[in-house]
Coordinates of C-alpha atoms in Angstrom, one line a residue:
X1 CA -3.1 -1.3 2.5
X2 CA -0.2 -2.3 0.4
X3 CA -1.5 -5.8 0.1
X4 CA -3.2 -4.6 -2.9
X5 CA 0.2 -4.5 -4.5
X6 CA 1.5 -7.8 -3.2
X7 CA -0.7 -10.5 -4.5
X8 CA 1.6 -13.5 -3.8
X9 CA 1.8 -12.9 -0.1
X10 CA -0.6 -15.1 1.8
X11 CA 0.8 -14.2 5.2
X12 CA 2.7 -16.7 7.1
X13 CA -0.4 -18.7 8.1
X14 CA -0.2 -20.5 4.8
X15 CA 2.0 -23.4 6.0
X16 CA 4.9 -21.0 6.6
X17 CA 7.0 -23.3 8.7
X18 CA 5.9 -26.7 7.5
X19 CA 8.8 -29.0 6.5
X20 CA 11.6 -27.4 8.4
X21 CA 11.3 -23.9 9.9
X22 CA 13.8 -21.0 9.5
X23 CA 15.5 -20.4 12.9
X24 CA 17.4 -17.2 13.6
X25 CA 20.0 -17.7 16.4
X26 CA 20.3 -14.2 17.9
X27 CA 23.2 -13.1 20.1
X28 CA 23.2 -10.4 22.7
X29 CA 24.3 -7.8 20.2
X30 CA 21.2 -8.5 18.1
X31 CA 18.9 -8.0 21.0
X32 CA 20.7 -4.8 21.9
X33 CA 20.1 -3.5 18.4
X34 CA 16.4 -4.4 18.7
X35 CA 16.2 -2.7 22.1
X36 CA 17.8 0.5 20.8
X37 CA 15.3 0.6 17.9
X38 CA 12.3 0.3 20.2
X39 CA 13.7 2.9 22.5
X40 CA 14.3 5.3 19.6
X41 CA 10.8 4.7 18.3
X42 CA 9.2 5.4 21.6
X43 CA 11.5 8.4 22.2
X44 CA 10.3 10.1 19.0
X45 CA 6.7 10.0 20.3
X46 CA 7.6 11.6 23.7
X47 CA 9.7 14.3 22.1
X48 CA 7.0 15.3 19.6
X49 CA 4.3 15.3 22.3
X50 CA 5.5 18.6 23.7
X51 CA 4.7 20.3 20.3
X52 CA 1.1 19.0 20.0
X53 CA -1.3 21.8 21.0
X54 CA -4.3 21.4 18.6
X55 CA -6.2 18.6 16.9
X56 CA -4.7 19.8 13.6
X57 CA -1.3 19.1 15.2
X58 CA -2.3 15.6 16.3
X59 CA -4.2 14.5 13.1
X60 CA -2.6 16.6 10.4
X61 CA 0.9 17.4 11.8
X62 CA -0.2 21.0 11.6
X63 CA 0.5 20.9 7.9
X64 CA 4.0 21.9 8.7
X65 CA 6.4 19.2 7.5
X66 CA 8.9 19.6 4.7
X67 CA 8.4 17.7 1.4
X68 CA 11.2 15.2 1.8
X69 CA 10.0 14.1 5.2
X70 CA 6.4 13.7 3.9
X71 CA 7.8 11.9 0.9
X72 CA 9.7 9.3 3.0
X73 CA 6.6 9.0 5.2
X74 CA 4.5 8.5 2.1
X75 CA 6.6 5.6 0.9
X76 CA 7.3 4.3 4.4
X77 CA 3.6 4.0 5.2
X78 CA 3.4 1.7 2.2
X79 CA 6.4 -0.4 3.2
X80 CA 4.4 -2.8 5.3
X81 CA 4.8 -6.6 5.8
X82 CA 2.9 -7.3 2.5
X83 CA 5.4 -5.1 0.6
X84 CA 8.7 -6.4 2.0
X85 CA 7.9 -10.1 2.4
X86 CA 5.1 -10.2 -0.2
X87 CA 7.2 -8.7 -3.1
X88 CA 10.0 -11.2 -2.4
X89 CA 7.4 -14.0 -2.7
X90 CA 6.0 -12.4 -5.8
X91 CA 9.5 -12.1 -7.3
X92 CA 10.0 -15.8 -6.9
X93 CA 6.5 -16.6 -8.2
X94 CA 6.4 -14.2 -11.2
X95 CA 10.0 -13.1 -11.9
X96 CA 11.0 -9.7 -13.0
X97 CA 7.5 -9.0 -14.2
X98 CA 6.7 -8.4 -10.5
X99 CA 8.3 -5.0 -11.1
X100 CA 5.0 -4.1 -13.0
X101 CA 3.6 -3.4 -9.5
X102 CA 6.1 -0.5 -9.3
X103 CA 6.9 0.8 -12.8
X104 CA 3.3 0.4 -14.1
X105 CA 1.3 0.0 -10.9
X106 CA 2.7 2.8 -8.8
X107 CA 4.9 5.5 -10.5
X108 CA 2.4 6.9 -13.0
X109 CA -0.3 7.2 -10.3
X110 CA 2.1 8.8 -7.8
X111 CA 3.0 11.4 -10.4
X112 CA -0.7 12.0 -11.2
X113 CA -1.8 12.4 -7.6
X114 CA 1.0 15.0 -7.1
X115 CA 0.5 17.0 -10.3
X116 CA -3.3 16.9 -10.6
X117 CA -5.0 15.7 -7.4
X118 CA -3.1 17.3 -4.5
X119 CA -4.3 20.8 -5.5
X120 CA -7.8 19.6 -4.8
X121 CA -7.0 17.7 -1.6
X122 CA -4.7 20.4 -0.1
X123 CA -6.4 23.4 -1.5
X124 CA -9.9 22.5 -0.4
X125 CA -8.6 22.3 3.2
X126 CA -10.3 18.9 3.6
X127 CA -8.9 17.0 6.6
X128 CA -9.4 13.6 5.0
X129 CA -10.5 12.0 1.7
X130 CA -14.0 11.3 3.0
X131 CA -14.3 15.0 3.9
X132 CA -13.3 15.9 0.4
X133 CA -16.1 13.7 -0.9
X134 CA -18.6 15.6 1.3
X135 CA -17.4 18.9 -0.1
X136 CA -17.5 17.6 -3.7
X137 CA -20.6 15.5 -3.5
X138 CA -22.7 15.1 -0.4
X139 CA -22.9 13.7 3.1
X140 CA -24.0 10.1 2.2
X141 CA -21.1 9.6 -0.1
X142 CA -18.7 10.8 2.6
X143 CA -20.3 8.5 5.2
X144 CA -20.2 5.4 2.9
X145 CA -16.5 5.9 2.2
X146 CA -15.6 6.8 5.8
X147 CA -17.2 3.6 7.1
X148 CA -15.7 1.2 4.6
X149 CA -12.3 2.8 4.9
X150 CA -12.3 2.6 8.7
X151 CA -13.2 -1.1 8.6
X152 CA -10.5 -1.8 6.1
X153 CA -7.7 0.1 7.9
X154 CA -8.1 -1.8 11.2
X155 CA -8.5 -5.1 9.4
X156 CA -5.3 -4.4 7.4
X157 CA -3.5 -3.3 10.6
X158 CA -4.6 -6.6 12.2
X159 CA -3.2 -8.6 9.3
X160 CA 0.2 -6.9 9.8
X161 CA 0.0 -7.6 13.5
X162 CA -0.9 -11.2 12.9
X163 CA 1.8 -11.7 10.3
X164 CA 4.5 -10.2 12.6
X165 CA 3.5 -12.4 15.5
X166 CA 3.4 -15.5 13.4
X167 CA 6.8 -14.7 11.9
X168 CA 8.5 -14.0 15.2
X169 CA 7.0 -17.2 16.6
X170 CA 8.3 -19.2 13.7
X171 CA 11.9 -17.8 13.5
X172 CA 12.5 -16.9 17.2
X173 CA 10.1 -19.1 19.1
X174 CA 8.4 -16.2 20.8
X175 CA 4.9 -16.6 22.1
X176 CA 2.2 -15.5 19.7
X177 CA 0.2 -13.6 22.3
X178 CA 3.2 -11.8 23.6
X179 CA 4.2 -10.6 20.1
X180 CA 0.6 -9.3 19.5
X181 CA 0.7 -7.4 22.8
X182 CA 4.2 -6.0 22.5
X183 CA 3.8 -4.8 18.9
X184 CA 0.4 -3.2 19.7
X185 CA 1.7 -1.4 22.8
X186 CA 4.8 0.0 21.0
X187 CA 2.7 1.4 18.1
X188 CA 0.1 2.7 20.6
X189 CA 2.6 4.6 22.7
X190 CA 4.2 6.5 19.8
X191 CA 0.9 7.3 18.1
X192 CA -0.9 8.2 21.3
X193 CA 1.9 10.6 22.4
X194 CA 3.0 12.1 19.1
X195 CA 0.1 11.6 16.7
X196 CA 0.6 11.7 12.9
X197 CA 3.9 13.5 13.2
X198 CA 5.4 10.7 15.3
X199 CA 4.1 8.1 12.9
X200 CA 5.6 10.0 9.9
X201 CA 9.1 10.5 11.5
X202 CA 9.1 6.8 12.5
X203 CA 8.2 5.9 8.9
X204 CA 11.3 7.9 7.8
X205 CA 13.4 6.0 10.3
X206 CA 11.9 2.7 9.2
X207 CA 12.5 3.6 5.5
X208 CA 16.3 3.9 6.2
X209 CA 16.3 0.8 8.3
X210 CA 14.7 -1.2 5.5
X211 CA 17.2 0.1 3.0
X212 CA 20.3 -0.5 5.1
X213 CA 19.0 -3.8 6.4
X214 CA 18.1 -5.4 3.0
X215 CA 20.8 -3.9 0.7
X216 CA 23.6 -6.1 2.1
X217 CA 21.3 -9.1 1.9
X218 CA 20.8 -8.5 -1.9
X219 CA 24.5 -7.9 -2.5
X220 CA 25.5 -11.1 -0.6
X221 CA 22.9 -13.1 -2.5
X222 CA 24.1 -11.8 -5.8
X223 CA 27.7 -12.6 -5.0
X224 CA 26.7 -16.1 -4.0
X225 CA 24.8 -16.8 -7.2
X226 CA 27.6 -15.5 -9.4
X227 CA 26.6 -11.9 -9.9
X228 CA 23.9 -10.6 -12.3
X229 CA 25.1 -13.0 -15.1
X230 CA 24.8 -16.0 -12.7
X231 CA 21.3 -14.8 -11.6
X232 CA 20.1 -14.5 -15.2
X233 CA 21.6 -17.9 -16.2
X234 CA 19.8 -19.7 -13.4
X235 CA 16.5 -17.9 -13.9
X236 CA 16.5 -18.8 -17.6
X237 CA 17.1 -22.4 -16.7
X238 CA 14.2 -22.2 -14.2
X239 CA 12.0 -20.5 -16.8
X240 CA 12.8 -23.3 -19.3
X241 CA 12.0 -26.0 -16.7
X242 CA 8.6 -24.3 -16.2
X243 CA 7.9 -24.3 -19.9
X244 CA 8.0 -20.5 -20.2
X245 CA 11.5 -19.7 -21.6
X246 CA 12.7 -16.2 -20.6
X247 CA 9.5 -15.4 -18.7
X248 CA 11.3 -14.9 -15.3
X249 CA 13.9 -12.5 -16.8
X250 CA 11.6 -10.2 -18.9
X251 CA 8.8 -7.8 -17.8
X252 CA 6.9 -7.3 -21.1
X253 CA 8.2 -9.6 -23.7
X254 CA 5.9 -12.5 -22.7
X255 CA 2.8 -10.5 -22.0
X256 CA 1.3 -11.1 -25.5
X257 CA -0.9 -13.9 -24.2
X258 CA -1.8 -15.1 -20.7
X259 CA -0.4 -18.5 -21.3
X260 CA 3.2 -17.2 -21.9
X261 CA 3.9 -15.7 -18.5
X262 CA 3.6 -16.8 -14.8
X263 CA 1.2 -14.0 -14.0
X264 CA -1.3 -15.5 -16.3
X265 CA -2.4 -12.1 -17.7
X266 CA -2.1 -10.4 -21.1
X267 CA -0.8 -6.9 -21.6
X268 CA -4.2 -5.2 -21.7
X269 CA -5.5 -6.7 -18.5
X270 CA -2.2 -5.7 -16.9
X271 CA -2.0 -2.2 -18.2
X272 CA -5.7 -1.4 -17.7
X273 CA -6.5 -3.5 -14.5
X274 CA -3.2 -2.8 -12.6
X275 CA -1.7 0.2 -14.3
X276 CA -4.8 2.3 -14.4
X277 CA -7.8 1.1 -12.2
X278 CA -6.1 -0.6 -9.2
X279 CA -3.0 1.6 -9.2
X280 CA -4.7 5.0 -9.5
X281 CA -7.6 3.8 -7.3
X282 CA -5.0 3.0 -4.5
X283 CA -2.5 5.9 -4.8
X284 CA -5.0 8.6 -5.6
X285 CA -7.9 7.9 -3.2
X286 CA -6.4 5.9 -0.3
X287 CA -6.2 8.2 2.7
X288 CA -3.5 6.1 4.2
X289 CA -0.9 7.6 1.8
X290 CA -2.8 10.8 0.9
X291 CA -2.6 11.8 4.6
X292 CA 1.2 12.0 4.4
X293 CA 1.1 14.5 1.5
X294 CA -1.6 16.6 3.3
X295 CA 0.8 17.0 6.2
X296 CA 3.2 19.1 4.1
X297 CA 3.9 22.7 4.9
X298 CA 2.5 24.3 1.7
X299 CA 0.9 23.4 -1.6
X300 CA 4.1 23.0 -3.5
X301 CA 5.5 20.6 -0.9
X302 CA 2.3 18.6 -0.9
X303 CA 2.4 18.3 -4.7
X304 CA 6.0 17.2 -4.7
X305 CA 5.6 14.7 -1.8
X306 CA 4.3 11.7 -3.9
X307 CA 6.6 12.6 -6.8
X308 CA 9.7 12.7 -4.6
X309 CA 8.5 9.4 -3.1
X310 CA 8.2 7.9 -6.6
X311 CA 12.0 8.1 -7.0
X312 CA 13.0 5.5 -4.3
X313 CA 9.8 3.6 -5.1
X314 CA 11.0 3.2 -8.6
X315 CA 14.3 1.6 -7.3
X316 CA 12.7 -0.5 -4.6
X317 CA 12.4 -3.7 -6.8
X318 CA 16.2 -4.0 -6.3
X319 CA 15.6 -4.4 -2.6
X320 CA 12.3 -6.3 -2.3
X321 CA 11.9 -8.3 -5.6
X322 CA 15.5 -9.3 -6.1
X323 CA 15.6 -11.5 -2.9
X324 CA 12.8 -13.6 -4.5
X325 CA 14.7 -13.9 -7.8
X326 CA 17.8 -14.8 -5.9
X327 CA 16.0 -17.5 -4.0
X328 CA 14.6 -19.1 -7.2
X329 CA 18.1 -19.0 -8.7
X330 CA 19.7 -20.6 -5.7
X331 CA 17.1 -23.4 -5.6
X332 CA 17.7 -23.9 -9.4
X333 CA 21.4 -24.1 -8.7
X334 CA 20.7 -27.0 -6.3
X335 CA 22.8 -28.5 -3.6
X336 CA 22.7 -26.7 -0.3
X337 CA 22.5 -23.3 -1.9
X338 CA 19.5 -22.2 0.1
X339 CA 17.3 -23.6 2.9
X340 CA 13.6 -22.7 2.5
X341 CA 10.8 -24.3 4.6
X342 CA 8.2 -26.2 2.7
X343 CA 4.4 -25.7 2.3
X344 CA 2.1 -28.6 3.2
X345 CA 1.9 -29.3 -0.5
X346 CA 5.6 -30.0 -0.5
X347 CA 6.8 -27.0 -2.5
X348 CA 9.1 -24.2 -1.3
X349 CA 7.4 -21.5 0.8
X350 CA 8.5 -18.3 -0.9
X351 CA 6.8 -16.2 1.9
X352 CA 9.9 -17.1 4.0
X353 CA 12.5 -16.0 1.4
X354 CA 13.6 -12.9 3.4
X355 CA 14.0 -14.7 6.8
X356 CA 15.8 -17.6 5.0
X357 CA 18.3 -15.3 3.4
X358 CA 18.8 -13.4 6.7
X359 CA 19.6 -16.7 8.4
X360 CA 21.9 -17.8 5.6
X361 CA 24.0 -14.7 5.0
X362 CA 23.9 -12.4 8.1
X363 CA 26.3 -12.9 11.0
X364 CA 25.3 -11.8 14.5
X365 CA 25.1 -8.0 14.6
X366 CA 24.0 -7.8 11.0
X367 CA 21.3 -10.3 11.9
X368 CA 19.9 -7.8 14.4
X369 CA 19.8 -5.0 11.8
X370 CA 18.1 -7.3 9.3
X371 CA 15.5 -8.4 11.8
X372 CA 15.0 -4.9 13.0
X373 CA 14.4 -3.8 9.4
X374 CA 11.8 -6.7 9.0
X375 CA 10.0 -5.6 12.2
X376 CA 10.1 -2.0 11.1
X377 CA 8.2 -2.9 7.9
X378 CA 5.5 -4.6 9.9
X379 CA 5.1 -1.8 12.4
X380 CA 5.1 0.8 9.7
X381 CA 2.1 -0.9 8.1
X382 CA 0.3 -1.1 11.4
X383 CA 1.0 2.6 12.4
X384 CA 0.0 3.9 8.9
X385 CA -3.4 2.2 9.1
X386 CA -4.0 3.2 12.7
X387 CA -3.3 7.0 12.1
X388 CA -5.5 6.9 9.1
X389 CA -8.2 5.2 11.1
X390 CA -8.2 7.6 14.1
X391 CA -8.3 10.6 11.7
X392 CA -11.2 9.3 9.6
X393 CA -13.2 8.1 12.7
X394 CA -12.7 11.3 14.7
X395 CA -13.3 13.8 11.9
X396 CA -15.7 12.0 9.6
X397 CA -17.7 9.7 11.9
X398 CA -17.5 11.1 15.4
X399 CA -17.6 14.8 14.6
X400 CA -19.6 14.3 11.5
X401 CA -22.5 12.3 13.1
X402 CA -22.1 12.0 16.9
X403 CA -20.9 15.3 18.3
X404 CA -20.8 18.0 15.7
X405 CA -19.9 20.8 18.2
X406 CA -16.9 19.0 19.7
X407 CA -14.2 21.3 21.0
X408 CA -10.6 21.0 19.8
X409 CA -9.4 19.5 23.1
X410 CA -12.2 17.0 23.0
X411 CA -11.3 15.9 19.5
X412 CA -7.7 15.2 20.6
X413 CA -9.0 13.1 23.5
X414 CA -11.3 11.2 21.1
X415 CA -8.4 10.7 18.7
X416 CA -6.2 9.2 21.4
X417 CA -9.0 7.0 22.6
X418 CA -9.7 5.9 19.0
X419 CA -6.1 5.0 18.7
X420 CA -6.5 2.6 21.6
X421 CA -9.7 1.2 20.3
X422 CA -8.3 0.9 16.8
X423 CA -5.4 -1.2 18.0
X424 CA -7.7 -3.4 20.1
X425 CA -9.8 -4.1 17.1
X426 CA -6.6 -4.7 15.1
X427 CA -5.6 -7.3 17.7
X428 CA -9.1 -9.0 17.4
X429 CA -8.6 -9.0 13.6
X430 CA -5.2 -10.6 14.1
X431 CA -6.7 -13.4 16.1
X432 CA -9.5 -13.8 13.5
X433 CA -6.9 -13.9 10.7
X434 CA -5.3 -16.8 12.6
X435 CA -8.2 -19.0 11.7
X436 CA -7.8 -18.6 7.9
X437 CA -5.1 -19.6 5.5
X438 CA -6.2 -17.3 2.6
X439 CA -6.8 -14.1 4.5
X440 CA -4.5 -12.0 2.3
X441 CA -6.4 -13.1 -0.8
X442 CA -9.6 -12.1 0.9
X443 CA -8.2 -8.7 1.9
X444 CA -6.9 -8.0 -1.6
X445 CA -10.3 -8.9 -2.9
X446 CA -12.0 -6.4 -0.6
X447 CA -9.6 -3.6 -1.7
X448 CA -10.5 -4.5 -5.3
X449 CA -14.2 -4.1 -4.6
X450 CA -13.7 -0.7 -2.9
X451 CA -10.9 1.1 -4.7
X452 CA -11.9 0.5 -8.3
X453 CA -15.3 2.1 -8.2
X454 CA -14.0 4.8 -5.8
X455 CA -11.5 5.9 -8.3
X456 CA -14.2 6.2 -11.0
X457 CA -16.2 8.8 -8.9
X458 CA -13.0 10.7 -8.1
X459 CA -12.1 10.9 -11.7
X460 CA -15.6 12.1 -12.7
X461 CA -15.9 14.4 -9.7
X462 CA -12.6 16.2 -10.2
X463 CA -12.8 16.6 -14.0
X464 CA -16.6 16.8 -14.7
X465 CA -18.5 19.3 -12.7
X466 CA -21.9 17.9 -13.7
X467 CA -21.3 14.8 -11.5
X468 CA -23.9 14.8 -8.7
X469 CA -24.0 13.5 -5.2
X470 CA -26.7 10.9 -6.1
X471 CA -24.6 9.8 -9.1
X472 CA -21.5 9.3 -7.0
X473 CA -23.3 7.4 -4.2
X474 CA -25.3 5.1 -6.3
X475 CA -22.4 4.7 -8.8
X476 CA -20.3 3.4 -5.9
X477 CA -23.0 0.9 -5.0
X478 CA -23.5 -0.2 -8.6
X479 CA -19.7 -0.5 -9.2
X480 CA -19.4 -2.7 -6.1
X481 CA -22.3 -4.9 -7.2
X482 CA -20.7 -5.2 -10.7
X483 CA -17.6 -6.5 -9.0
X484 CA -19.6 -9.0 -7.0
X485 CA -21.4 -10.3 -10.0
X486 CA -18.1 -10.6 -12.0
X487 CA -16.5 -12.4 -9.1
X488 CA -19.4 -14.7 -8.8
X489 CA -19.2 -15.7 -12.5
X490 CA -15.5 -16.2 -12.7
X491 CA -12.9 -18.5 -11.2
X492 CA -9.1 -19.0 -11.4
X493 CA -8.0 -22.3 -12.9
X494 CA -7.5 -25.1 -10.3
X495 CA -9.7 -23.4 -7.7
X496 CA -13.0 -24.4 -6.2
X497 CA -16.1 -22.2 -6.2
X498 CA -16.4 -20.1 -3.1
X499 CA -14.2 -17.3 -1.8
X500 CA -12.0 -17.4 -4.9
X501 CA -15.1 -16.8 -7.1
X502 CA -17.6 -18.8 -9.1
X503 CA -20.2 -18.8 -6.3
X504 CA -22.9 -17.9 -8.9
X505 CA -21.6 -20.1 -11.7
X506 CA -18.1 -20.5 -13.0
X507 CA -18.8 -19.2 -16.5
X508 CA -15.3 -17.8 -17.2
X509 CA -11.9 -19.2 -16.1
X510 CA -8.7 -17.2 -15.6
X511 CA -5.2 -18.6 -15.6
X512 CA -4.5 -16.9 -12.2
X513 CA -6.3 -15.1 -9.4
X514 CA -4.3 -12.0 -10.3
X515 CA -5.7 -11.9 -13.8
X516 CA -9.2 -12.4 -12.3
X517 CA -8.6 -9.4 -9.9
X518 CA -7.3 -7.2 -12.7
X519 CA -10.4 -7.8 -14.9
X520 CA -12.8 -7.5 -11.9
X521 CA -11.3 -4.1 -11.2
X522 CA -11.8 -3.1 -14.9
X523 CA -15.5 -4.1 -14.8
X524 CA -16.1 -2.5 -11.4
X525 CA -14.5 0.8 -12.6
X526 CA -16.5 0.7 -15.9
X527 CA -19.8 -0.1 -14.1
X528 CA -19.3 2.7 -11.6
X529 CA -18.2 5.2 -14.3
X530 CA -21.2 4.6 -16.6
X531 CA -23.7 4.5 -13.7
X532 CA -22.4 7.7 -12.1
X533 CA -22.4 9.5 -15.5
X534 CA -25.9 8.3 -16.3
X535 CA -27.4 9.0 -12.9
X536 CA -25.7 12.4 -12.8
X537 CA -27.2 13.4 -16.1
X538 CA -30.7 12.3 -15.0
X539 CA -30.6 14.1 -11.6
X540 CA -30.4 17.7 -10.6
X541 CA -26.9 19.2 -9.8
X542 CA -26.6 19.6 -6.1
X543 CA -23.6 21.9 -6.1
X544 CA -23.3 25.4 -7.7
X545 CA -20.2 26.5 -9.5
X546 CA -19.2 28.7 -6.5
X547 CA -19.4 25.7 -4.2
X548 CA -17.3 23.6 -6.6
X549 CA -14.4 26.1 -6.9
X550 CA -11.3 24.5 -5.6
X551 CA -12.9 21.0 -6.0
X552 CA -13.2 20.6 -9.8
X553 CA -10.3 21.1 -12.3
X554 CA -12.1 23.5 -14.7
X555 CA -13.2 25.8 -11.8
X556 CA -9.9 25.8 -9.9
X557 CA -7.0 28.2 -10.4
X558 CA -4.0 26.3 -11.5
X559 CA -1.0 26.5 -9.1
X560 CA 1.6 28.9 -10.4
X561 CA 5.3 28.5 -9.8
X562 CA 7.2 31.6 -8.7
X563 CA 9.7 33.0 -11.2
X564 CA 13.1 31.5 -10.7
X565 CA 11.8 28.3 -9.1
X566 CA 14.4 25.6 -9.7
X567 CA 13.4 22.5 -11.7
X568 CA 13.5 20.2 -8.7
X569 CA 10.9 22.3 -7.0
X570 CA 8.5 22.3 -10.0
X571 CA 6.0 19.3 -9.6
X572 CA 5.3 19.0 -13.3
X573 CA 8.9 19.1 -14.4
X574 CA 9.9 16.6 -11.6
X575 CA 7.0 14.4 -12.6
X576 CA 8.1 14.2 -16.3
X577 CA 11.6 13.2 -15.2
X578 CA 10.2 10.5 -12.9
X579 CA 8.0 9.1 -15.7
X580 CA 10.9 9.1 -18.1
X581 CA 12.9 7.0 -15.5
X582 CA 10.0 4.5 -15.3
X583 CA 9.9 4.2 -19.1
X584 CA 13.6 3.6 -19.3
X585 CA 13.4 0.9 -16.7
X586 CA 10.5 -0.8 -18.6
X587 CA 12.6 -0.7 -21.7
X588 CA 15.7 -2.1 -20.1
X589 CA 13.9 -5.0 -18.6
X590 CA 11.5 -5.5 -21.5

């Protein structure tokens, strides 16, 4: 579900190849590299299959993995198509301020979930986020979250599948239907055989592939544009041409008003909407990423997982945003500096920045590595969503409502069958996505509706023991309705009333859809927070203090570090260091 953090990415359905497609001419060595990658991915599943004996092994990795493996899986599951291609497109569209999606919109929340929230998730022995909601609130709150999450995961997986198939059709000429089938079968085999453990170890492999595949691309692009100084020079020229001097080379300096930066949002909307509501709502409550931390071998490892993951996450703008900045600088430089396909409107299609740079800079051999890294990002997003889907469906929907007395062996069979069904639904979603040119905007909008109010009930539930089940359930509904009303009354400038908003009456206009989304999240969160608090105070508490131990901060024993524990094994200390690093980066690129 990383599309929440990649707003510029409209998939490659949005006129991706109009006006001159990007074509990658692969040699036999490139196909060999791709073949080795697929063999390795499938091999991991077959090797791990021998060690799967229980449903906990299949769905939770037996809670046995070391912190560094879970951390790379944590970040790898988030490195989907929307992240890798979307952030490059966002870098071109919004400049260095795109890094806000990392240094403001990810790092603080990742530290918070490690230090404060993992003790509840891991310590409660909940097998999923919806199951934690059942333990903390009641069954109806769990069912509501499980159902909405299950729908979103397969839909998001289908988006990744569709984007991969469309991209491979565009740059290699492969048949769309074959791409859908092959990508689905590969992901199916290694999840069906190896479960969550296979997915996590493949995410570790995909993490390193993405790093080694894109780092040379960035270095070659920087060399071509004249180094960092040449990049800044051309970006400043581009900013001046756009009537926003310096806006592409600074992250905060032009956030005083919405009119002074390409994001079209002021500092409060950014800090509150992205930095607090959407960021914490995603990283702290989305089972897709939380599941990776819950697979850790002990509480300390689980708490350190998101904090360790925050270290490479903090540096990832250099790999995924810089290509977009380099593309803008090369286009500003003019001549034949870069070939980008055009959109139907005639402008450059920044969604194709990464394939264009691969075609321009990588020789055969390196081209195979780069394309493998690109494919790894798509498959990582698919697998992450599918493993989250089969766990939530099996534990929270099937065992929760259909067969409560299911045996352990039966749950494994259901989990494997659910993996097949999940990928079939994903494929159907991919074909549905093919009919729309704004599907990523729609998906991001759905996440905004769901995650913002969900974070409000988590925040109240974990830190205010008076929160009741009725308050949480109806607070979620009211928060969602608040988001709908806000969306119906607002519209981004230049858009028509409809899916973009304004379907009630366009009473308020925003300079960008991003600004609209940030403020919608703020209103949804506030509506849910106030409604949950009010309803909780007016209804009888449905949980005793004994039932809430381990689920609420004030009633839970704080994790204690053993004497002599090194600083790098202390979650709080490590978290402070990571936050200091994020602050330093914000200051450097102010």
